[in-house]
Amino acid sequence: MTRIVAQPLTRESFAPFGDVIDMGGDNRYPINGGKAMRYHDLATAEAIGPNARVLISMVRGTPYEMPLKLTMVERHPLGSQAFIPLSPRPFLVVVCHDSKDGPGEPHAFVTAPGQGINYRRNLWHGLLTPIGEEQDFLIVDRGGDGSNLEECHFSHPYEIHLP
């Protein structure tokens, strides 16, 4: 089993895969008479195909045993998918570049507490993986007609370790 150690999630390290959603960066401005700060345009929601629309949902994720035995990844060819934690807890993010034979070798990241992510459309990624305890998330993804899920099961699992 190939061993992969997760790295801290940063905008730079995650840029090839999607967007980091947090209150960092310079694109912010006051609203509501100065009583609130808007962190603007943090991610791009993608939705293509027949009757495509952007959905907002919620999910409660259950942690996996660590180290994570990664046996499969999935992708959504018709839309992006964002996970925004509703509590200040980290979670594990696993992504793969596409190759001619399917997903390439996984890259693993651990979010800082409160960071969310947006997977680009058609990006291979692992399943939602809270660390240590149940965690609630807001999901922004695609609804509409057509199949928006592809899965790939690895012939040899990967072992993902936390830093």
Rosetta silent file (secondary structure, phi, psi, omega in degrees, C-alpha in Angstrom):
SEQUENCE: MTRIVAQPLTRESFAPFGDVIDMGGDNRYPINGGKAMRYHDLATAEAIGPNARVLISMVRGTPYEMPLKLTMVERHPLGSQAFIPLSPRPFLVVVCHDSKDGPGEPHAFVTAPGQGINYRRNLWHGLLTPIGEEQDFLIVDRGGDGSNLEECHFSHPYEIHLP
SCORE:     score description
SCORE:     0.000 S_00000001
   1 L     0.000  129.534  178.900    0.000    0.000    0.000 S_00000001
   2 E   -76.532  131.424 -177.845    1.418    3.398   -0.984 S_00000001
   3 E   -96.512  130.742  177.513    1.721    5.779    1.980 S_00000001
   4 E  -127.499  132.306  178.336    0.779    9.458    1.520 S_00000001
   5 E  -103.241  126.441 -179.720    1.108   12.094    4.259 S_00000001
   6 L   -66.617  144.553  178.751   -1.439   14.903    4.177 S_00000001
   7 E  -109.393  158.587  174.846   -0.107   18.461    3.957 S_00000001
   8 E   -62.570  140.557  179.941   -1.640   21.655    5.357 S_00000001
   9 L   -78.348  125.750  173.384   -4.171   23.165    2.954 S_00000001
  10 L  -130.907  160.643  176.789   -3.123   26.489    1.412 S_00000001
  11 H   -57.760  -43.432 -177.382   -4.512   28.484   -1.511 S_00000001
  12 H   -65.845  -45.674 -176.683   -1.293   27.915   -3.438 S_00000001
  13 H   -70.243  -27.417 -176.605   -1.066   24.159   -2.845 S_00000001
  14 H   -95.420  -10.331 -175.262   -4.747   23.580   -3.682 S_00000001
  15 L   -51.896  -38.569  179.595   -4.968   25.948   -6.701 S_00000001
  16 L   -66.842  -14.063 -173.253   -4.538   23.166   -9.324 S_00000001
  17 L  -109.825  -24.100 -176.224   -7.577   21.368   -7.855 S_00000001
  18 E   163.078 -150.150 -174.253  -10.011   24.120   -6.897 S_00000001
  19 E  -116.179  144.643  168.968  -10.598   26.901   -4.400 S_00000001
  20 E   -92.820  132.021 -178.780   -9.939   27.313   -0.687 S_00000001
  21 E  -110.073  108.089  176.775  -12.925   28.917    1.021 S_00000001
  22 L  -159.286 -176.216 -176.974  -12.014   30.941    4.105 S_00000001
  23 L   -94.160   26.077  174.389  -11.823   34.483    5.424 S_00000001
  24 L   -91.145 -178.427  177.356   -8.303   35.089    4.138 S_00000001
  25 L    85.893  170.995 -174.143   -7.313   37.117    1.130 S_00000001
  26 L   -98.869   -6.088 -175.666   -7.786   40.733    0.148 S_00000001
  27 L   -86.331   74.426 -178.786  -11.148   40.551   -1.618 S_00000001
  28 E  -144.204  154.737  178.873  -13.271   41.819    1.264 S_00000001
  29 E  -160.700  154.495 -179.006  -15.287   44.903    2.096 S_00000001
  30 E   -74.185  146.014  174.432  -17.697   46.152    4.758 S_00000001
  31 E  -136.265  177.690  177.248  -21.470   45.809    4.293 S_00000001
  32 H    53.922   50.129  177.840  -24.571   46.444    6.401 S_00000001
  33 H    64.338   27.798  179.371  -23.491   49.876    7.519 S_00000001
  34 H    82.753    4.742 -178.889  -20.033   48.606    8.484 S_00000001
  35 L   -89.812   -2.767  179.493  -21.411   45.976   10.895 S_00000001
  36 E  -145.446  148.980  176.522  -20.320   43.039    8.724 S_00000001
  37 E  -111.210  122.193  178.224  -17.294   42.187    6.569 S_00000001
  38 E   -93.762  125.348  172.691  -18.022   40.413    3.273 S_00000001
  39 E   -97.506  106.582 -161.501  -15.314   38.037    1.996 S_00000001
  40 L   -98.484  143.157  169.741  -16.230   38.169   -1.664 S_00000001
  41 L    55.467   55.978 -175.349  -15.987   35.755   -4.601 S_00000001
  42 L   -81.792  -22.013 -178.272  -14.218   32.929   -2.763 S_00000001
  43 L  -158.097  160.136  177.520  -15.072   30.167   -5.240 S_00000001
  44 L  -110.943  118.307  175.828  -16.766   29.589   -8.579 S_00000001
  45 L   -82.867  128.575 -179.520  -19.750   27.233   -8.635 S_00000001
  46 L  -112.104  135.406  176.529  -19.943   25.358  -11.954 S_00000001
  47 E  -150.882  112.417  179.277  -23.098   23.715  -13.306 S_00000001
  48 L  -125.416  169.290  177.210  -23.454   22.591  -16.926 S_00000001
  49 L   100.462  179.016 -175.246  -25.720   20.182  -18.790 S_00000001
  50 L   -62.095  129.613  177.947  -29.483   19.782  -19.177 S_00000001
  51 L    54.464   32.134 -177.216  -31.580   21.740  -16.648 S_00000001
  52 L   -66.363  142.488  175.309  -28.424   22.515  -14.652 S_00000001
  53 E  -153.093  157.222  176.945  -28.765   24.563  -11.470 S_00000001
  54 E   -89.916  131.643  179.249  -26.665   25.252   -8.391 S_00000001
  55 E  -110.067  151.056  169.930  -27.920   23.563   -5.210 S_00000001
  56 E  -121.674  124.456 -178.083  -27.228   24.318   -1.558 S_00000001
  57 E  -133.922  174.485  173.578  -27.515   21.349    0.808 S_00000001
  58 E  -129.365  151.957  178.516  -26.286   20.256    4.229 S_00000001
  59 E  -145.537  149.230  171.791  -24.667   16.997    5.305 S_00000001
  60 E  -110.773  115.949 -178.021  -23.442   15.442    8.542 S_00000001
  61 E   -97.620  145.881  178.273  -20.225   13.510    7.948 S_00000001
  62 L  -107.779  136.122 -178.077  -18.875   10.693   10.092 S_00000001
  63 L   -68.144  154.125  173.488  -15.099   10.286   10.522 S_00000001
  64 L   -97.740  162.222  173.700  -13.177    7.368    9.079 S_00000001
  65 L   -70.169  139.779  178.717  -10.505    5.396   10.907 S_00000001
  66 L  -108.620  145.110   -2.119   -7.009    6.848   10.440 S_00000001
  67 L   -64.829  150.983 -177.937   -4.794    6.252    8.638 S_00000001
  68 E   -76.461  129.258  172.698   -7.390    6.358    5.872 S_00000001
  69 E   -91.932  102.652 -176.147   -7.429    3.390    3.517 S_00000001
  70 E   -87.025  109.559 -177.712   -8.260    5.116    0.221 S_00000001
  71 E  -107.592  -15.965 -178.620   -9.873    2.568   -2.101 S_00000001
  72 E  -155.891  159.322  171.443  -11.793    4.859   -4.458 S_00000001
  73 E  -133.648  165.078  179.357  -12.266    8.405   -5.693 S_00000001
  74 E  -135.276  166.871  173.251  -15.139   10.085   -7.503 S_00000001
  75 E  -149.547  162.549 -177.095  -15.708   13.052   -9.793 S_00000001
  76 L  -124.888   97.846 -172.818  -18.597   15.156  -11.027 S_00000001
  77 L   -68.227  -15.520 -175.757  -18.280   15.894  -14.764 S_00000001
  78 L  -108.374    1.034 -179.728  -21.168   18.380  -14.850 S_00000001
  79 E  -171.150  158.124  174.402  -20.440   20.572  -11.837 S_00000001
  80 L   -76.812  172.433  178.680  -18.149   21.719   -9.088 S_00000001
  81 E  -148.525  120.967 -179.073  -18.692   20.669   -5.473 S_00000001
  82 E  -111.413  141.624  173.841  -17.960   22.773   -2.388 S_00000001
  83 E  -123.115  119.363 -177.946  -17.805   21.648    1.243 S_00000001
  84 E  -121.338  113.227 -176.428  -17.954   24.405    3.853 S_00000001
  85 E   -67.753  144.280  178.039  -17.691   23.263    7.486 S_00000001
  86 L   -98.819    6.596  174.297  -20.266   24.646    9.913 S_00000001
  87 L  -138.200  157.021 -177.131  -17.930   24.177   12.871 S_00000001
  88 L   -82.575   61.465  179.123  -14.280   25.199   13.337 S_00000001
  89 L  -122.772  147.485  176.867  -12.856   21.698   12.873 S_00000001
  90 L   -76.977  162.210  171.571  -10.402   20.438   10.261 S_00000001
  91 E  -144.444  163.105 -177.703  -11.175   17.723    7.717 S_00000001
  92 E   -91.066  136.093  179.493   -9.146   15.633    5.266 S_00000001
  93 E  -123.109  125.597  178.508   -9.187   16.493    1.550 S_00000001
  94 E  -123.708  129.878 -178.345   -7.912   14.024   -1.076 S_00000001
  95 E  -136.969  157.752  177.504   -7.631   14.935   -4.778 S_00000001
  96 E  -139.070  138.674  168.560   -6.090   13.438   -7.926 S_00000001
  97 L   -68.169  156.315  175.399   -5.109   14.896  -11.275 S_00000001
  98 E   -82.895  143.342  174.770   -6.686   13.192  -14.269 S_00000001
  99 E  -130.426  174.753 -179.730   -4.463   10.944  -16.370 S_00000001
 100 L   -64.436  -20.606 -179.232   -5.028    8.945  -19.560 S_00000001
 101 L  -105.419   13.876 -177.657   -5.710    5.893  -17.380 S_00000001
 102 E   112.968 -152.012 -177.824   -8.031    7.586  -14.847 S_00000001
 103 E   -67.846  140.737  174.918   -7.068    9.278  -11.591 S_00000001
 104 L   -81.433 -167.244 -179.238   -3.372    9.893  -10.928 S_00000001
 105 L   -65.134  137.512 -178.043   -1.630    9.532   -7.575 S_00000001
 106 L   -67.164  149.848  169.300   -3.585   11.166   -4.727 S_00000001
 107 E  -117.208  136.557 -176.364   -2.615   14.414   -3.024 S_00000001
 108 E  -123.406  141.743 -178.938   -3.871   14.856    0.542 S_00000001
 109 E  -135.455  151.078  170.769   -4.477   18.025    2.557 S_00000001
 110 E  -114.582  126.411  179.163   -5.734   18.856    6.038 S_00000001
 111 L   -72.783  154.839  166.933   -7.825   22.000    6.291 S_00000001
 112 L   -76.508  155.608  178.109   -7.277   24.568    9.001 S_00000001
 113 L   -53.656  128.052  178.746  -10.278   24.867   11.323 S_00000001
 114 L    90.988  -12.139  178.090  -13.051   26.663    9.452 S_00000001
 115 L   -75.824  141.735  171.736  -11.548   26.299    5.945 S_00000001
 116 E  -117.380  174.763  179.973  -13.744   24.928    3.186 S_00000001
 117 E  -138.348  155.096  172.928  -12.926   23.749   -0.325 S_00000001
 118 E  -126.326  112.977  176.298  -14.460   23.859   -3.783 S_00000001
 119 E   -77.848  132.072  175.112  -13.564   20.984   -6.118 S_00000001
 120 L   -64.618  156.349  176.357  -13.464   22.024   -9.765 S_00000001
 121 L   -56.487  134.894  174.944  -15.804   20.302  -12.189 S_00000001
 122 L    72.599   17.602  178.432  -14.532   16.848  -13.243 S_00000001
 123 L   -89.248  129.285  173.817  -11.816   16.663  -10.541 S_00000001
 124 E   -67.948  133.007 -179.774  -11.150   13.250   -8.988 S_00000001
 125 E  -150.971  156.684  176.240  -11.529   13.509   -5.209 S_00000001
 126 L   -76.426  176.557  178.985  -11.946   11.383   -2.109 S_00000001
 127 L   -77.699  161.896  177.704  -15.075   11.181   -0.022 S_00000001
 128 L   -59.603  124.734 -171.963  -15.940   13.718    2.679 S_00000001
 129 E  -132.776   84.191  172.115  -13.650   12.854    5.602 S_00000001
 130 E   -61.839  156.405  179.794  -14.149   14.646    8.935 S_00000001
 131 L  -110.387  121.074  168.698  -11.361   14.100   11.453 S_00000001
 132 L    87.980  -36.803 -179.324  -12.084   12.725   14.899 S_00000001
 133 L  -156.698  167.139  177.582  -15.834   13.365   15.266 S_00000001
 134 L   -55.377  149.777 -179.539  -19.025   14.000   13.315 S_00000001
 135 E  -148.035  139.072  178.561  -19.057   17.294   11.456 S_00000001
 136 E   -96.337  143.952 -178.246  -21.751   19.272    9.627 S_00000001
 137 E  -136.438  148.288  164.882  -21.109   20.888    6.233 S_00000001
 138 E   -91.047  134.599  178.811  -22.845   23.163    3.790 S_00000001
 139 E  -116.630  133.960  172.429  -22.582   21.745    0.249 S_00000001
 140 E  -120.095  114.689  179.963  -22.810   23.797   -2.939 S_00000001
 141 E  -151.644 -166.508 -171.881  -23.026   21.611   -6.043 S_00000001
 142 E   -99.363  137.856  167.548  -24.939   20.851   -9.222 S_00000001
 143 E  -117.534  166.759  178.671  -28.468   19.588   -9.698 S_00000001
 144 L   135.588 -176.917 -179.314  -30.192   18.815  -12.999 S_00000001
 145 L   -78.884  159.645  177.204  -30.633   16.052  -15.526 S_00000001
 146 L    96.307  159.628 -179.519  -27.842   13.710  -16.565 S_00000001
 147 L   -83.147  122.323 -178.070  -25.349   11.604  -14.661 S_00000001
 148 L  -117.935   28.534  178.872  -23.002   13.740  -12.557 S_00000001
 149 L  -141.628  125.927  170.344  -21.089   11.003  -10.723 S_00000001
 150 E  -125.933  139.433  178.007  -18.224    8.793  -11.845 S_00000001
 151 E  -120.188  149.518  174.380  -16.328    6.501   -9.462 S_00000001
 152 E  -134.352  124.506  177.984  -12.954    4.827   -9.796 S_00000001
 153 E   -99.931  128.336 -179.050  -11.837    2.006   -7.505 S_00000001
 154 E   -74.881  141.675  175.949   -8.075    1.577   -7.113 S_00000001
 155 E   -71.518  -28.497  175.554   -6.582   -1.865   -7.703 S_00000001
 156 E  -129.407  119.615 -177.467   -4.179   -1.124   -4.830 S_00000001
 157 E   -65.913  158.464  172.642   -5.393    1.128   -1.995 S_00000001
 158 E  -104.942  150.648  177.233   -3.464    4.131   -0.734 S_00000001
 159 E  -111.064  113.934 -176.537   -2.838    4.797    2.955 S_00000001
 160 E  -100.205  122.511 -179.173   -3.400    8.463    3.875 S_00000001
 161 E  -108.336  143.704  172.290   -1.744    9.658    7.102 S_00000001
 162 L   -74.918  153.238 -178.382   -2.396   12.845    8.995 S_00000001
 163 L   -63.605    0.000    0.000    0.689   15.064    9.523 S_00000001
